[in-house]
Amino acid sequence: MRISAAAVLTIGLATGLTTGIGLTSAARAKATAPGLQAQRLAQTVVQTVAQVADVLAGADVIILGEVHDNKRHHQVQAEVVAALQPRAVVWEMITQEQAEALTPQILQNPAETAWVLEWEASGWPDFTLYAPVFKRAARAMQFGALVPRAQSKEALQLGVANHFGAQAQQFGLDQPLPVAEQATREAEQMANHCNALPDHVLPMLVDVQRLRDASLAAAAKRALEQTGGPVVVITGNGHARLDRGLAVYLQRALPDVVIRALGQMEEGAIQGQFDVVLSAPTVQRPDPCLGFAKSD
């Protein structure tokens, strides 16, 4: 059975929006192929938000990762934004059009912010989780990097490079991933989706992730050029990681830009490389693999 581009997007949203890194750690441990489990990495592990801010200060672009439904992760982001006072904030969760509708006055009112962003219909976790971050970012210029589902579907049909247009070469989207990296990413997508997908879907899911990374990088570039920085990016850990996320695309476009990233762990587990990592308790979630089991 073939799966359409729209179905691929539905699959990606259903699992990706929940955590920001695919499935929960427990579900991933059950579903993951050998060698792809969440890693405990030897990188700068800190205990306080002040320490996080010290590591990130001075960068042109500061990427604040998250697990999307972890309340503590958003509290940390809000505190880091307050400490670093960026001139611009880029959001994975909203479009550029939505970002332009936000004003400092609106951002001071969580209910009004949620209404302007039509958050309830967005599919993202409850706005109360994100409200402190938006409020702390009220003085900054707002930028959106969300690729709407219709555009993502079009990109899958046309090819992500063709969809991205003239900027594809600038961000490296016109080049395929190295064979080994493509294979690794496809294996991770399979594992993150409970080993329940047909093989032909996997390259499309990888393409969607690359498109979102490049879109975040393009928004960060615009923000930096318009404000001079520093720019903070609010996004999931998968896009925040330095070894394959938006930083790779942004560095290609702006080789001299200084980029630093925070990865936010749950119980000390995270995938990817970051400048600094901070841990928080794991959020209790239903097993996402149950959804795949029911659809069999």
Coordinates of C-alpha atoms in Angstrom, one line a residue:
M1 CA 0.0 0.0 0.0
R2 CA 1.3 3.5 -1.0
I3 CA 1.0 6.3 1.5
S4 CA 0.3 9.8 0.2
A5 CA 2.2 13.0 1.0
A6 CA -0.7 14.2 3.1
A7 CA -0.6 11.0 5.1
V8 CA 3.1 11.3 5.6
L9 CA 2.6 14.8 7.0
T10 CA -0.1 13.5 9.3
I11 CA 2.2 10.8 10.6
G12 CA 5.0 13.3 11.2
L13 CA 2.8 15.7 13.0
A14 CA 1.1 13.1 15.1
T15 CA 4.3 11.9 16.6
G16 CA 6.7 14.9 16.2
L17 CA 4.5 17.6 17.7
T18 CA 4.1 15.6 20.9
T19 CA 7.6 15.6 22.1
G20 CA 9.9 17.5 19.8
I21 CA 12.2 14.5 19.5
G22 CA 9.9 11.8 18.1
L23 CA 8.5 9.4 20.6
T24 CA 8.9 9.3 24.3
S25 CA 12.1 7.8 25.7
A26 CA 10.2 4.6 26.9
A27 CA 8.5 4.1 23.5
R28 CA 11.7 4.8 21.7
A29 CA 13.6 2.2 23.7
K30 CA 11.0 -0.4 22.7
A31 CA 10.9 0.6 19.1
T32 CA 14.5 1.6 18.3
A33 CA 16.9 -0.5 16.3
P34 CA 20.2 -1.3 18.1
G35 CA 22.5 1.7 18.4
L36 CA 19.8 4.3 17.9
Q37 CA 18.6 4.6 21.6
A38 CA 18.5 8.0 23.2
Q39 CA 22.1 8.8 24.1
R40 CA 23.8 10.1 27.3
L41 CA 26.4 12.4 25.8
A42 CA 29.6 13.8 27.1
Q43 CA 28.8 17.5 26.6
T44 CA 28.4 20.5 28.9
V45 CA 25.8 19.5 31.4
V46 CA 24.7 22.2 33.8
Q47 CA 22.2 22.4 36.7
T48 CA 20.9 26.0 36.6
V49 CA 19.4 28.4 34.1
A50 CA 22.1 31.0 35.0
Q51 CA 24.7 28.5 33.9
V52 CA 22.8 27.9 30.6
A53 CA 22.7 31.7 30.0
D54 CA 26.5 32.0 30.7
V55 CA 27.3 29.4 28.0
L56 CA 24.9 30.9 25.4
A57 CA 25.7 34.6 26.0
G58 CA 27.6 36.3 23.2
A59 CA 26.3 34.2 20.3
D60 CA 24.6 35.8 17.3
V61 CA 22.0 33.0 17.2
I62 CA 20.9 31.1 20.3
I63 CA 18.8 28.0 19.7
L64 CA 16.7 26.9 22.7
G65 CA 15.6 23.3 22.3
E66 CA 12.6 21.7 24.0
V67 CA 10.4 18.7 24.3
H68 CA 7.2 20.4 23.2
D69 CA 4.9 19.2 26.0
N70 CA 7.4 19.6 28.9
K71 CA 6.3 22.5 31.0
R72 CA 9.7 22.9 32.7
H73 CA 11.5 23.2 29.3
H74 CA 9.3 26.3 28.5
Q75 CA 10.0 27.8 31.9
V76 CA 13.7 27.5 31.2
Q77 CA 13.3 29.1 27.7
A78 CA 11.4 32.0 29.3
E79 CA 14.1 32.5 31.9
V80 CA 16.9 32.4 29.3
V81 CA 15.1 34.9 27.1
A82 CA 14.7 37.2 30.1
A83 CA 18.4 36.9 30.8
L84 CA 19.8 37.3 27.3
Q85 CA 17.3 40.0 26.0
P86 CA 17.4 39.0 22.3
R87 CA 16.4 41.5 19.7
A88 CA 14.5 38.9 17.8
V89 CA 12.8 35.6 18.5
V90 CA 12.1 32.9 15.8
W91 CA 9.3 30.5 16.5
E92 CA 9.0 27.0 15.0
M93 CA 5.3 27.0 15.9
I94 CA 4.0 30.0 14.0
T95 CA 4.1 31.4 10.5
Q96 CA 5.7 34.7 9.5
E97 CA 2.3 36.2 8.9
Q98 CA 1.2 35.3 12.4
A99 CA 4.4 36.7 13.8
E100 CA 3.9 40.0 12.1
A101 CA 0.4 40.3 13.8
L102 CA 2.0 40.2 17.3
T103 CA 2.7 43.4 19.2
P104 CA 4.4 44.0 22.6
Q105 CA 0.9 44.8 24.0
I106 CA -0.6 41.6 22.6
L107 CA 2.3 39.5 23.9
Q108 CA 1.7 40.7 27.4
N109 CA -1.8 39.1 27.4
P110 CA -1.6 35.3 27.0
A111 CA -5.3 34.9 26.1
E112 CA -5.0 37.6 23.3
T113 CA -1.8 36.1 22.0
A114 CA -3.3 32.6 21.8
W115 CA -6.4 34.1 20.0
V116 CA -4.3 36.1 17.4
L117 CA -2.2 32.9 16.7
E118 CA -5.3 30.7 16.5
W119 CA -3.4 28.4 18.8
E120 CA -6.3 26.2 19.8
A121 CA -6.6 24.9 16.2
S122 CA -2.8 24.6 15.6
G123 CA -2.2 21.1 17.0
W124 CA 0.5 22.3 19.3
P125 CA 0.4 21.5 23.1
D126 CA -1.7 23.8 25.3
F127 CA -0.8 27.5 25.0
T128 CA -0.3 27.8 28.8
L129 CA 3.0 25.9 28.3
Y130 CA 4.3 28.5 25.8
A131 CA 2.7 31.6 27.4
P132 CA 5.7 32.5 29.6
V133 CA 8.1 32.4 26.7
F134 CA 5.9 34.6 24.5
K135 CA 5.5 37.1 27.3
R136 CA 9.2 37.3 28.1
A137 CA 9.9 37.8 24.3
A138 CA 7.5 40.8 24.1
R139 CA 10.3 43.4 23.5
A140 CA 11.8 41.4 20.7
M141 CA 10.9 41.4 17.0
Q142 CA 8.9 38.3 16.2
F143 CA 9.6 35.9 13.3
G144 CA 7.8 32.8 12.3
A145 CA 9.3 29.7 10.6
L146 CA 6.3 27.3 10.5
V147 CA 5.9 25.5 7.2
P148 CA 2.1 25.0 6.9
R149 CA 0.9 21.5 6.1
A150 CA -0.3 22.5 2.6
Q151 CA 3.2 23.9 1.8
S152 CA 4.9 20.8 3.2
K153 CA 2.7 18.6 1.0
E154 CA 3.6 20.7 -2.0
A155 CA 7.3 20.4 -1.1
L156 CA 7.0 16.6 -1.0
Q157 CA 5.4 16.6 -4.4
L158 CA 7.8 19.0 -6.0
G159 CA 10.9 18.1 -4.1
V160 CA 12.1 20.2 -1.1
A161 CA 14.8 22.0 -3.2
N162 CA 12.3 23.0 -5.9
H163 CA 9.8 24.2 -3.3
F164 CA 12.5 26.3 -1.4
G165 CA 13.4 28.1 -4.7
A166 CA 16.3 30.3 -5.2
Q167 CA 17.5 29.9 -1.6
A168 CA 17.9 26.1 -1.8
Q169 CA 21.5 26.3 -2.9
Q170 CA 22.3 28.9 -0.2
F171 CA 21.1 26.6 2.5
G172 CA 22.3 23.3 1.0
L173 CA 18.9 21.9 0.2
D174 CA 19.9 21.2 -3.4
Q175 CA 22.4 18.6 -2.2
P176 CA 21.4 15.1 -1.1
L177 CA 22.5 13.9 2.3
P178 CA 25.5 11.6 2.4
V179 CA 24.4 8.0 1.9
A180 CA 25.4 7.0 5.4
E181 CA 23.6 9.9 7.0
Q182 CA 20.5 9.3 4.9
A183 CA 20.4 5.7 6.0
T184 CA 20.8 6.6 9.6
R185 CA 18.1 9.2 9.5
E186 CA 15.7 6.8 7.8
A187 CA 16.4 4.1 10.4
E188 CA 15.7 6.7 13.2
Q189 CA 12.4 7.6 11.5
M190 CA 11.4 4.0 11.4
A191 CA 12.3 3.5 15.0
N192 CA 10.7 6.7 16.1
H193 CA 7.5 5.5 14.5
C194 CA 7.4 2.2 16.2
N195 CA 8.8 0.2 13.2
A196 CA 5.4 0.5 11.7
L197 CA 6.0 2.4 8.5
P198 CA 6.5 1.2 4.9
D199 CA 10.1 1.8 3.7
H200 CA 9.1 4.2 0.9
V201 CA 7.7 6.7 3.5
L202 CA 11.0 7.2 5.3
P203 CA 12.8 9.4 2.7
M204 CA 9.8 11.7 2.7
L205 CA 9.9 12.1 6.5
V206 CA 13.6 12.9 6.3
D207 CA 12.8 15.5 3.6
V208 CA 10.2 17.1 5.8
Q209 CA 12.7 17.5 8.6
R210 CA 15.2 19.0 6.3
L211 CA 12.6 21.5 5.0
R212 CA 11.7 22.5 8.5
D213 CA 15.4 22.9 9.5
A214 CA 16.1 25.1 6.4
S215 CA 13.0 27.2 7.0
L216 CA 14.1 27.8 10.6
A217 CA 17.5 28.8 9.3
A218 CA 16.1 31.1 6.8
A219 CA 13.9 32.8 9.4
A220 CA 16.9 33.2 11.7
K221 CA 19.0 34.7 8.9
R222 CA 16.2 37.2 8.2
A223 CA 16.0 38.1 11.9
L224 CA 19.7 38.5 12.2
E225 CA 19.9 40.7 9.1
Q226 CA 17.0 42.9 10.2
T227 CA 17.9 43.3 13.9
G228 CA 21.6 42.6 14.2
G229 CA 21.0 40.0 16.8
P230 CA 21.2 38.4 19.1
V231 CA 18.4 36.1 17.8
V232 CA 16.8 33.4 19.9
V233 CA 15.1 30.4 18.1
I234 CA 12.4 28.5 20.0
T235 CA 12.2 25.0 18.6
G236 CA 12.2 21.2 19.3
N237 CA 15.4 19.5 20.3
G238 CA 15.5 17.7 16.9
H239 CA 15.8 21.0 15.1
A240 CA 18.1 22.5 17.8
R241 CA 20.8 19.9 17.6
L242 CA 24.0 21.2 16.2
D243 CA 25.0 18.1 14.3
R244 CA 22.1 18.0 11.9
G245 CA 19.5 20.7 12.7
L246 CA 18.9 24.3 11.6
A247 CA 22.5 25.3 12.6
V248 CA 23.9 23.2 9.8
Y249 CA 21.8 25.1 7.2
L250 CA 22.4 28.5 8.8
Q251 CA 26.1 28.0 9.0
R252 CA 26.2 27.2 5.4
A253 CA 24.4 30.4 4.5
L254 CA 26.3 32.5 7.0
P255 CA 29.7 30.9 7.6
D256 CA 30.9 33.5 10.2
V257 CA 27.8 33.5 12.3
V258 CA 28.2 32.4 15.9
I259 CA 25.6 29.8 16.8
R260 CA 25.0 28.2 20.2
A261 CA 22.4 25.7 21.3
L262 CA 20.7 24.4 24.4
G263 CA 19.3 20.8 24.4
Q264 CA 16.7 20.1 27.1
M265 CA 16.8 16.5 28.3
E266 CA 14.3 14.4 30.1
E267 CA 15.9 12.3 32.9
G268 CA 19.3 12.9 31.3
A269 CA 18.5 11.4 27.9
I270 CA 18.8 13.3 24.6
Q271 CA 19.8 12.7 21.0
G272 CA 22.3 14.9 19.2
Q273 CA 25.0 17.4 20.0
F274 CA 24.5 20.8 21.8
D275 CA 26.7 23.4 23.4
V276 CA 24.9 22.9 26.8
V277 CA 22.3 20.5 28.1
L278 CA 19.9 20.8 31.0
S279 CA 17.7 18.0 32.4
A280 CA 14.1 18.0 33.7
P281 CA 11.7 15.3 34.8
T282 CA 10.0 13.2 32.1
V283 CA 6.4 14.1 31.3
Q284 CA 4.1 11.2 31.7
R285 CA 2.5 10.4 28.3
P286 CA 0.5 7.6 26.8
D287 CA 2.5 5.1 24.7
P288 CA 2.3 6.6 21.2
C289 CA 3.0 3.1 19.7
L290 CA -0.5 2.1 20.8
G291 CA -1.9 4.3 18.0
F292 CA 0.1 2.3 15.4
A293 CA -1.0 -0.9 16.9
K294 CA -4.7 0.1 16.7
S295 CA -4.3 1.0 13.0
D296 CA -2.9 -2.5 12.1

